[in-house]
mmCIF file of C-alpha atoms in Angstrom:
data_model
loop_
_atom_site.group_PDB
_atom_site.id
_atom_site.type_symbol
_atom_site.label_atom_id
_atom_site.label_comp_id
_atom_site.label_asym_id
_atom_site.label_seq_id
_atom_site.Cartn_x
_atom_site.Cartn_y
_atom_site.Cartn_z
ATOM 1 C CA UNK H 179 95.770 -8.229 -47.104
ATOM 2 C CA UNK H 180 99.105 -9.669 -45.997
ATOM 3 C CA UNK H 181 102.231 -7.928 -45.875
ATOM 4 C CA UNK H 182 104.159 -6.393 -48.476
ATOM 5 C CA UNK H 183 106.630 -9.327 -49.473
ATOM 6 C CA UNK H 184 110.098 -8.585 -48.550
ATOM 7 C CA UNK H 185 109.022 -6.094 -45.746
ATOM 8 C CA UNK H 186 111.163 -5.870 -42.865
ATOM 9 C CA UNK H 187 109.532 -4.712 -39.188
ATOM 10 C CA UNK H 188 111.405 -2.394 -37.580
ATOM 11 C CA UNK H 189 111.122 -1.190 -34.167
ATOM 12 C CA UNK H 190 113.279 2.066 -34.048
ATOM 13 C CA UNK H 191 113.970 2.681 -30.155
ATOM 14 C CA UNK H 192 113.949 -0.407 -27.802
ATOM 15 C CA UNK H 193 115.992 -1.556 -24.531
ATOM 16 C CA UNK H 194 116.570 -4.656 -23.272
ATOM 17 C CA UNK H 195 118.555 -5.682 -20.179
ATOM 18 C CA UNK H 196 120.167 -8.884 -18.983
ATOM 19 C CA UNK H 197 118.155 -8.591 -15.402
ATOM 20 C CA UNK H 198 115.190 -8.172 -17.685
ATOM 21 C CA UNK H 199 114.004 -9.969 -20.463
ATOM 22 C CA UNK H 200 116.405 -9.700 -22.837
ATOM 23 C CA UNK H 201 116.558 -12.570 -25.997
ATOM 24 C CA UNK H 202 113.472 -13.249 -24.565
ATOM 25 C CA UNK H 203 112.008 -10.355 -25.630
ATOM 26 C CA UNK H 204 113.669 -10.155 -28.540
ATOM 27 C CA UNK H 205 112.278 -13.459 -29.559
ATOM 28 C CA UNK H 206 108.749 -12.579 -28.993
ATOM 29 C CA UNK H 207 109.574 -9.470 -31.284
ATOM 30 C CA UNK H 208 110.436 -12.027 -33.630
ATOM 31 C CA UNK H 209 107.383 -14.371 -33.475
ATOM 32 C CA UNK H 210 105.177 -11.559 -33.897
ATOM 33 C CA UNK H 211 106.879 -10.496 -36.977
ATOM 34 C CA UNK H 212 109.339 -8.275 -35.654
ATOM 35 C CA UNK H 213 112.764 -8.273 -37.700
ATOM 36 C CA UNK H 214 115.131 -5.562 -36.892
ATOM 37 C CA UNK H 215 115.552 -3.838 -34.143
ATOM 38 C CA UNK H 216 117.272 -0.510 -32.935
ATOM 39 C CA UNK H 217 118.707 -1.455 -29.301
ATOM 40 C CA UNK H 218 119.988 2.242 -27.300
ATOM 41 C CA UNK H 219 122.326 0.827 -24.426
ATOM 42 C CA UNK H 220 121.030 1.883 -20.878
ATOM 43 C CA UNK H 221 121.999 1.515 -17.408
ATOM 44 C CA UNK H 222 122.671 -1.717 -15.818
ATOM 45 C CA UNK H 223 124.160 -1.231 -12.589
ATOM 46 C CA UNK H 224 121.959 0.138 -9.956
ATOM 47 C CA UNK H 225 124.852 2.905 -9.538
ATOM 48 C CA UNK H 226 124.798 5.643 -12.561
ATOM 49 C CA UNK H 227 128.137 5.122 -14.527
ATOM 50 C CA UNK H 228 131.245 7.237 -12.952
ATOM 51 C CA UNK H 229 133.837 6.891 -15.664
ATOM 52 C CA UNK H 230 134.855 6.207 -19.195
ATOM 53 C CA UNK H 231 135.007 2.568 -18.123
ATOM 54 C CA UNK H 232 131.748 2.120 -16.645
ATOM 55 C CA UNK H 233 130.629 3.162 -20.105
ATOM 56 C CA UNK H 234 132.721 0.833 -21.776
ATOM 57 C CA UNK H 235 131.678 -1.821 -19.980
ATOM 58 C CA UNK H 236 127.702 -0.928 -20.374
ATOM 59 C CA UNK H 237 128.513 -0.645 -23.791
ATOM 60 C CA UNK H 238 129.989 -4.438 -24.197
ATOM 61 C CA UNK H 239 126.746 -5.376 -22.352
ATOM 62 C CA UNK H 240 124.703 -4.125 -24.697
ATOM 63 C CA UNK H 241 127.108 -5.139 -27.773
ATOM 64 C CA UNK H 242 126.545 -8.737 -26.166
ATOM 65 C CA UNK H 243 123.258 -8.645 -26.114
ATOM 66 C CA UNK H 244 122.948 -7.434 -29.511
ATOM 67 C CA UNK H 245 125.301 -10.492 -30.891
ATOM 68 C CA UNK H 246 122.979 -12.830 -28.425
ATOM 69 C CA UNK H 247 119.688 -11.794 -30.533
ATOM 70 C CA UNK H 248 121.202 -12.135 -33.772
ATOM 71 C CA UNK H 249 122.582 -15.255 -32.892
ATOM 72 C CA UNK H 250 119.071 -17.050 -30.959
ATOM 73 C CA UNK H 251 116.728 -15.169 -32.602
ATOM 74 C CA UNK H 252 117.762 -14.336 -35.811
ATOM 75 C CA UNK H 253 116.439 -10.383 -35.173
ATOM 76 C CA UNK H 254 119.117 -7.936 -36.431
ATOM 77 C CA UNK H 255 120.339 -5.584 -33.853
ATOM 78 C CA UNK H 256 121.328 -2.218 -34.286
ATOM 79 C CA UNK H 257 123.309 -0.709 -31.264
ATOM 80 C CA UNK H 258 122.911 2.474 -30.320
ATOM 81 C CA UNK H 259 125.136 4.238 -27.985
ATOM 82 C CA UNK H 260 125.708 6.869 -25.071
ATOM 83 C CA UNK H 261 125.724 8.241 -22.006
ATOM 84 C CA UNK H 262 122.185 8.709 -21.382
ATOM 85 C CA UNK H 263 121.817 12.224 -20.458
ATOM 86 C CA UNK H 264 120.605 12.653 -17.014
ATOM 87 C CA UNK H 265 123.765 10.334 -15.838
ATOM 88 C CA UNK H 266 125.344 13.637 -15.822
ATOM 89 C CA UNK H 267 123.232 14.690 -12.601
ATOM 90 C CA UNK H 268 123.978 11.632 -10.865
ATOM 91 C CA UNK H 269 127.742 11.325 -11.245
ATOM 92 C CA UNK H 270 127.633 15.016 -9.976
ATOM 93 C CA UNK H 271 126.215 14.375 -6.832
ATOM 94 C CA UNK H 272 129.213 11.820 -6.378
ATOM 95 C CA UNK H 273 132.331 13.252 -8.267
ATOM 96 C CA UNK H 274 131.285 17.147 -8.849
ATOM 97 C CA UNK H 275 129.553 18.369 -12.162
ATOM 98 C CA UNK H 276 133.087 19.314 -13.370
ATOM 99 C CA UNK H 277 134.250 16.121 -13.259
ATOM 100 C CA UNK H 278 130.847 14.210 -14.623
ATOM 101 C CA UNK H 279 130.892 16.952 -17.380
ATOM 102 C CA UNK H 280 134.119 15.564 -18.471
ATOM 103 C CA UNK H 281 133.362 11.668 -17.977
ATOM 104 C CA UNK H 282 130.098 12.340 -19.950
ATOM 105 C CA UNK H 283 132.427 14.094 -22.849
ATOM 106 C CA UNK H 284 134.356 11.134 -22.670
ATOM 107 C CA UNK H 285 131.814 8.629 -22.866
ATOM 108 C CA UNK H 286 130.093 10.506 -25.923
ATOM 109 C CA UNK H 287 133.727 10.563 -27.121
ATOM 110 C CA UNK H 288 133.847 6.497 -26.236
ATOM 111 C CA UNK H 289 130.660 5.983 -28.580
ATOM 112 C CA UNK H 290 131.868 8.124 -31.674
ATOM 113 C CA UNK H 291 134.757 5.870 -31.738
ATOM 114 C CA UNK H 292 132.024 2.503 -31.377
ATOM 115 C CA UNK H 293 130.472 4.287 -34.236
ATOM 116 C CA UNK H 294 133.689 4.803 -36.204
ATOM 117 C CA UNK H 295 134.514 0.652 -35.557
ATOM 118 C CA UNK H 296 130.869 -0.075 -36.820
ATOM 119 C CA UNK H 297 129.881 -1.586 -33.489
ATOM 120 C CA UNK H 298 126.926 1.210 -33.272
ATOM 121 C CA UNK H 299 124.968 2.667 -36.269
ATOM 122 C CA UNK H 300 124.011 6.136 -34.206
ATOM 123 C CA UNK H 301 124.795 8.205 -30.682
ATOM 124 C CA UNK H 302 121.504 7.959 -28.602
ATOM 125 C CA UNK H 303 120.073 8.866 -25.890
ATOM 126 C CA UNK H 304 121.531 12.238 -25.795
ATOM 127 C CA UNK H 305 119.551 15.420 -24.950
ATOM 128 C CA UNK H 306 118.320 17.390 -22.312
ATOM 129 C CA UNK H 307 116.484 16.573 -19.018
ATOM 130 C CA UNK H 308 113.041 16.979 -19.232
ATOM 131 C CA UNK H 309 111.905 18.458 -15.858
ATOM 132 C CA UNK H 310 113.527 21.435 -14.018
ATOM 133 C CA UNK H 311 117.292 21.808 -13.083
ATOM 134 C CA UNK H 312 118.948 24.411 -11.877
ATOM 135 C CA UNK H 313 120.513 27.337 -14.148
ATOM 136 C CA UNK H 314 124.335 25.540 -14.000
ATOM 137 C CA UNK H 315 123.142 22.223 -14.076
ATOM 138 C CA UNK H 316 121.428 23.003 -17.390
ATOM 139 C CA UNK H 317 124.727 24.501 -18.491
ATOM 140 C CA UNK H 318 126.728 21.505 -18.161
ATOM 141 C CA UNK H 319 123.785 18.948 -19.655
ATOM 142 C CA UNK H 320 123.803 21.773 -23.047
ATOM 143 C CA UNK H 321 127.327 21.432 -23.106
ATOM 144 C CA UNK H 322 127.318 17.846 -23.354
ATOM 145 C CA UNK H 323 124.376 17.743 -25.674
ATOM 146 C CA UNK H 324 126.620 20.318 -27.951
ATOM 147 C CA UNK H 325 129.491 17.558 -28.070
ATOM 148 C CA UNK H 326 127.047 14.927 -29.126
ATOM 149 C CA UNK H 327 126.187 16.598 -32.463
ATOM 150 C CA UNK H 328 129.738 17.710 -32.514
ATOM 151 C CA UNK H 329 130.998 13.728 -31.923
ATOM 152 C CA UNK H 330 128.046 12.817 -34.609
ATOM 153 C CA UNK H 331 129.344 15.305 -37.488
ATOM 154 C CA UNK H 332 132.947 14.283 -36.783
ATOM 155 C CA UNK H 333 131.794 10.694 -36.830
ATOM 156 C CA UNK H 334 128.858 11.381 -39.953
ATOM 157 C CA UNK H 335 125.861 9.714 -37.753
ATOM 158 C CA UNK H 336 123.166 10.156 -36.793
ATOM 159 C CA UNK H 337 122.140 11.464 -33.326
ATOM 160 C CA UNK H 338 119.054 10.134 -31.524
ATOM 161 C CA UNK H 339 117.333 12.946 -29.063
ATOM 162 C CA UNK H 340 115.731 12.181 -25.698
ATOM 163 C CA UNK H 341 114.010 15.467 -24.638
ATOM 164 C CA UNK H 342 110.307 17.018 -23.875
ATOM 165 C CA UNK H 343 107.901 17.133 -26.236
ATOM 166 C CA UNK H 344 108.742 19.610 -29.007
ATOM 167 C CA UNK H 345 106.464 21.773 -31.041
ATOM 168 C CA UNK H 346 107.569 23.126 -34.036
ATOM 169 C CA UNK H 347 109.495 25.928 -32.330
ATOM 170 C CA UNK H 348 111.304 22.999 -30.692
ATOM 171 C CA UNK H 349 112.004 21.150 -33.841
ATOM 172 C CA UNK H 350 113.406 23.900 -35.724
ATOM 173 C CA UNK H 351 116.146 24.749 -32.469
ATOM 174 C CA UNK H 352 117.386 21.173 -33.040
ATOM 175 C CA UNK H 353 117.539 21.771 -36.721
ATOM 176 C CA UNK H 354 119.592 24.815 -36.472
ATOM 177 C CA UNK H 355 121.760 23.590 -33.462
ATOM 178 C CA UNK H 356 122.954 20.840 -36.159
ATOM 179 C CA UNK H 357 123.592 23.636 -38.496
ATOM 180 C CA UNK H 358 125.528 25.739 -36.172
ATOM 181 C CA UNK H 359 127.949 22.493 -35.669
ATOM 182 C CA UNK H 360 128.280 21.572 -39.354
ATOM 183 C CA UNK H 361 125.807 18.822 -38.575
ATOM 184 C CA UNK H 362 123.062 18.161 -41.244
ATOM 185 C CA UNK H 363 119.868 18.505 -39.729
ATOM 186 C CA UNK H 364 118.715 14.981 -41.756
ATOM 187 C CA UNK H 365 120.817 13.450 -39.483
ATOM 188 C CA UNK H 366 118.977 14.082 -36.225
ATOM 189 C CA UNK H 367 116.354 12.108 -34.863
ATOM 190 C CA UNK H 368 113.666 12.702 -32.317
ATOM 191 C CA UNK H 369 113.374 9.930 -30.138
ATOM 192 C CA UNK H 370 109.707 9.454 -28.640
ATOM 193 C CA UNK H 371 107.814 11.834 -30.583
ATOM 194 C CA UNK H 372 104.350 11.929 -29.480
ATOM 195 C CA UNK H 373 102.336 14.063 -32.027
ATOM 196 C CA UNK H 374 102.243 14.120 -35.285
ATOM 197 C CA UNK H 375 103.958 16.920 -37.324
ATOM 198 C CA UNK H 376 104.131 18.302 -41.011
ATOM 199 C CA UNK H 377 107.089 18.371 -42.874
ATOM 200 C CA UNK H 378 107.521 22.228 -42.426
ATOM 201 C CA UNK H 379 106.973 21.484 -38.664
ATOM 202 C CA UNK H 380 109.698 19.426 -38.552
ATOM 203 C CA UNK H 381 112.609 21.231 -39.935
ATOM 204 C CA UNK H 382 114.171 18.639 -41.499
ATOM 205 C CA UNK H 383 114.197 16.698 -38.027
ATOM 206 C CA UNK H 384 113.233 12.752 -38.210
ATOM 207 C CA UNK H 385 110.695 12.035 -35.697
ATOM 208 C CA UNK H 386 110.697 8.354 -34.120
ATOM 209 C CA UNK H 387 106.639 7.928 -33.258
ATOM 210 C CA UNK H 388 105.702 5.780 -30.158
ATOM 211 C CA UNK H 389 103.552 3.214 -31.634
ATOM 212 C CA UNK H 390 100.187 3.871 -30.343
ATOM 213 C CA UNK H 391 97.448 3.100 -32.456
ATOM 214 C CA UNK H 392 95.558 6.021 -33.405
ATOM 215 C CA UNK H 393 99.269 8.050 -34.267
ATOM 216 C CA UNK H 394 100.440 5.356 -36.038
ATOM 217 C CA UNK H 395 96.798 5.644 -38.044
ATOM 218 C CA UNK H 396 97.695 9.436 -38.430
ATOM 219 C CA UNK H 397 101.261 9.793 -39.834
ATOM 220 C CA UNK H 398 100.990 6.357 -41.971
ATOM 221 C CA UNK H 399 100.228 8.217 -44.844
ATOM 222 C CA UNK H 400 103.432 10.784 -44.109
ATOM 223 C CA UNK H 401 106.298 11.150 -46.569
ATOM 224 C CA UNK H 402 109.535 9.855 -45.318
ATOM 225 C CA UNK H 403 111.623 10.464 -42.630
ATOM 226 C CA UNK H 404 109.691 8.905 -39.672
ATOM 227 C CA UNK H 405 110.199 6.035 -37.699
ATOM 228 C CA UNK H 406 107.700 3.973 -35.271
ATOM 229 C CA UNK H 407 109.292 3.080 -31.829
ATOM 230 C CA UNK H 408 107.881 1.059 -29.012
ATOM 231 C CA UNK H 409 110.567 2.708 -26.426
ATOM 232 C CA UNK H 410 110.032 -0.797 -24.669
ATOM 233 C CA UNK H 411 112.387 -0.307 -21.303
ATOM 234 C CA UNK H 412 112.503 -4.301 -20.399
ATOM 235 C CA UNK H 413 112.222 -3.315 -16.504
ATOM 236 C CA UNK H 414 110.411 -6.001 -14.783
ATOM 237 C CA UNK H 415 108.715 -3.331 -12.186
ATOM 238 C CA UNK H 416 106.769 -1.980 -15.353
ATOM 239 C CA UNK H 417 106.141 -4.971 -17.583
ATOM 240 C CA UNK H 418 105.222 -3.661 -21.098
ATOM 241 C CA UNK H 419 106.576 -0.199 -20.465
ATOM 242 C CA UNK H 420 106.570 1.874 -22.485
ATOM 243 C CA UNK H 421 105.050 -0.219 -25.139
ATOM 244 C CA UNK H 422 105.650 -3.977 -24.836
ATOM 245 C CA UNK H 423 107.835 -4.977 -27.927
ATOM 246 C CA UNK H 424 105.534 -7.189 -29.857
ATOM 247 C CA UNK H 425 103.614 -3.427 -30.867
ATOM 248 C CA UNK H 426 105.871 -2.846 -33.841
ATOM 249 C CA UNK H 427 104.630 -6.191 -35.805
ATOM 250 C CA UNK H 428 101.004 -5.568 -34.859
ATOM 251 C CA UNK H 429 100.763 -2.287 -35.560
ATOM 252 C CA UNK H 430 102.118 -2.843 -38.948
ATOM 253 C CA UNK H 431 99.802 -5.915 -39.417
ATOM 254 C CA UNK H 432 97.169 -4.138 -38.503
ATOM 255 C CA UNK H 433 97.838 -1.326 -41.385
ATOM 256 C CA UNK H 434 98.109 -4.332 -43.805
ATOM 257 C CA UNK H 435 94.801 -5.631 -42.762
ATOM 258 C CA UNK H 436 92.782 -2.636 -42.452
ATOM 259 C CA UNK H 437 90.034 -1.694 -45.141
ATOM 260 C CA UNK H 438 91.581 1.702 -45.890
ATOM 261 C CA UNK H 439 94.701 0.923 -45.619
ATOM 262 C CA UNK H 440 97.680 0.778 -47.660
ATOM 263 C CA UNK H 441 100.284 -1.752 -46.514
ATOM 264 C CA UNK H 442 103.145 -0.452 -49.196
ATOM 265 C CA UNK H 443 103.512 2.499 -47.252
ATOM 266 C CA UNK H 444 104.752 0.590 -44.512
ATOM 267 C CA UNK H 445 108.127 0.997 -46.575
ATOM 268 C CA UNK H 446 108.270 4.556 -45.545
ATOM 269 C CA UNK H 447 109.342 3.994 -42.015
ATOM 270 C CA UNK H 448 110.669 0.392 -42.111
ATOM 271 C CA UNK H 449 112.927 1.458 -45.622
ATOM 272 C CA UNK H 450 112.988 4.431 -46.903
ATOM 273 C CA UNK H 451 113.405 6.196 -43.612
ATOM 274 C CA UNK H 452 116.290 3.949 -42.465
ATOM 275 C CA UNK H 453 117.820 4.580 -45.727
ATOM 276 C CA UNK H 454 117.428 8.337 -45.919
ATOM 277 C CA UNK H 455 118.806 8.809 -42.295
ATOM 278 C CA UNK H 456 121.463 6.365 -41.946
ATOM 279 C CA UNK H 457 122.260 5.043 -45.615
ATOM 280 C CA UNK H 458 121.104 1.729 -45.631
ATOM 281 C CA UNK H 459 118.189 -0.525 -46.782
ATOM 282 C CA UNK H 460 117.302 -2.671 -43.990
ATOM 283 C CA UNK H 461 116.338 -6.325 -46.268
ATOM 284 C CA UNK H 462 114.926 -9.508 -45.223
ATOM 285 C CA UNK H 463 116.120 -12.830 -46.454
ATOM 286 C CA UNK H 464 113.699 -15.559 -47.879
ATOM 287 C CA UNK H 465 114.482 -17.527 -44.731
ATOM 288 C CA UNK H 466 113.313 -14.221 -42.454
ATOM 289 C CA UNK H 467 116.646 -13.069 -41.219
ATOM 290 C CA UNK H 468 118.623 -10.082 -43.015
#
């Protein structure tokens, strides 16, 4: 059975870097059905940023390659921006975790306004580390992840979450820390969710599912809000990591095609999802661009 008509492919959580791939990613994405794409900014100096300005500038490279996709490949590009949230740790050990506390406030800051200019649809990465720090260190990262939902109310978007695995426990602390801030919890998203969980388990929390086959066979069938995600990280010392970027298209295709399967619900996670979390229906054009 082919795909739905009118069904756009969207990968949810992607990189791409200049000294990586890049377009050229992007436009296998695109050849293998791939149409929109959700592109969090990243590091691209070999140096972890130690200002406002490296973050502006990391920011314009990522803005840049977004406008180069849409403009070779004919992929839309949503940017996603922020300090990713172990930067904090490194520009301590070089400026003092006072002073990276405050650049990484500043960056966050430096995003909300990106948001506010419609040059990025969401703040992401932001989070927690996800392997042992010490007791002050994990002060200063909560205090920056507190300022991130605070930036995303002020700004109304949504917030993309890099942290651990979360059980339910862990879903409904990020559901009430958007509470506590005024923040609805409808507009958080876990980034790189790795099991599947129920509705109640979730807390009103949007997980983003790494696209592996037999999870993207589980939650298929799952009302709306969930995303798939291939996480791809474009480094060329771990070629396909995490998932190479063509997964997206071939998972869906491979939901369309399957016996049991039910290719309109494909619109849950491509559509209804994007729409319910950050207002608006992706569409694809007759020619295949949107």
């Amino acid at each position: 059975m082919p795909l739905p008509r009118g069904l756009p492919i969207v990968d949810h959580h992607c990189h791409l870097s200049p000294s990586g791939e890049g377009v050229a990613a992007a436009k296998r994405f695109h050849a293998a059905g791939g149409t929109h794409l959700f592109l969090a900014t990243q590091n691209y100096a070999p140096d972890v940023p130690r200002s406002v300005d490296d973050y502006r500038r990391q920011f314009e490279t990522t803005e840049g390659l977004a406008r180069r996709i849409r403009e070779e490949c004919g992929v839309v590009v949503y940017p996603v921006m922020a300090p990713y949230p172990i930067d904090l740790l490194g520009a301590a050990r070089a400026i003092g975790l006072e002073a990276a506390l405050e650049v990484h406030r500043g960056a966050l800051d430096l995003a909300g306004t990106w948001v506010r200019e419609r040059r990025a649809v969401a703040l992401g990465e932001v989070g927690r580390a996800h392997f042992p720090v010490s007791e002050t260190e994990a002060r200063a990262i909560d205090a920056a992840f507190l300022h991130a939902f605070e930036v995303a109310r002020d700004v109304d978007c949504p917030v993309v979450v890099h942290s651990a695995d979360l059980d339910a426990a862990g879903f409904a602390e990020l559901s009430e820390r958007a509470r506590a801030v005024g923040l609805a919890p409808s507009k958080v998203v876990k980034h790189y969710a790795r099991e599947r969980r129920t509705s109640a388990e979730l807390h009103g929390v949007a997980p983003s599912y790494v696209a592996r086959r037999e999870l993207v066979r589980a939650v298929v069938s799952d009302p709306a809000p969930w995303f798939l995600e291939t996480d791809f990280l474009d480094d060329p010392h771990r070629p396909g990591a995490v998932l190479d970027l063509e997964t997206v298209p071939r998972r869906a295709r491979a939901i369309a095609e399957s016996p049991d399967g039910s290719p309109d619900r494909l619109f849950v996670p491509f559509v209804e999802s994007v729409e319910r979390v950050y207002g608006w229906r992706p569409e694809v054009r007759e020619e295949g661009a949107a």
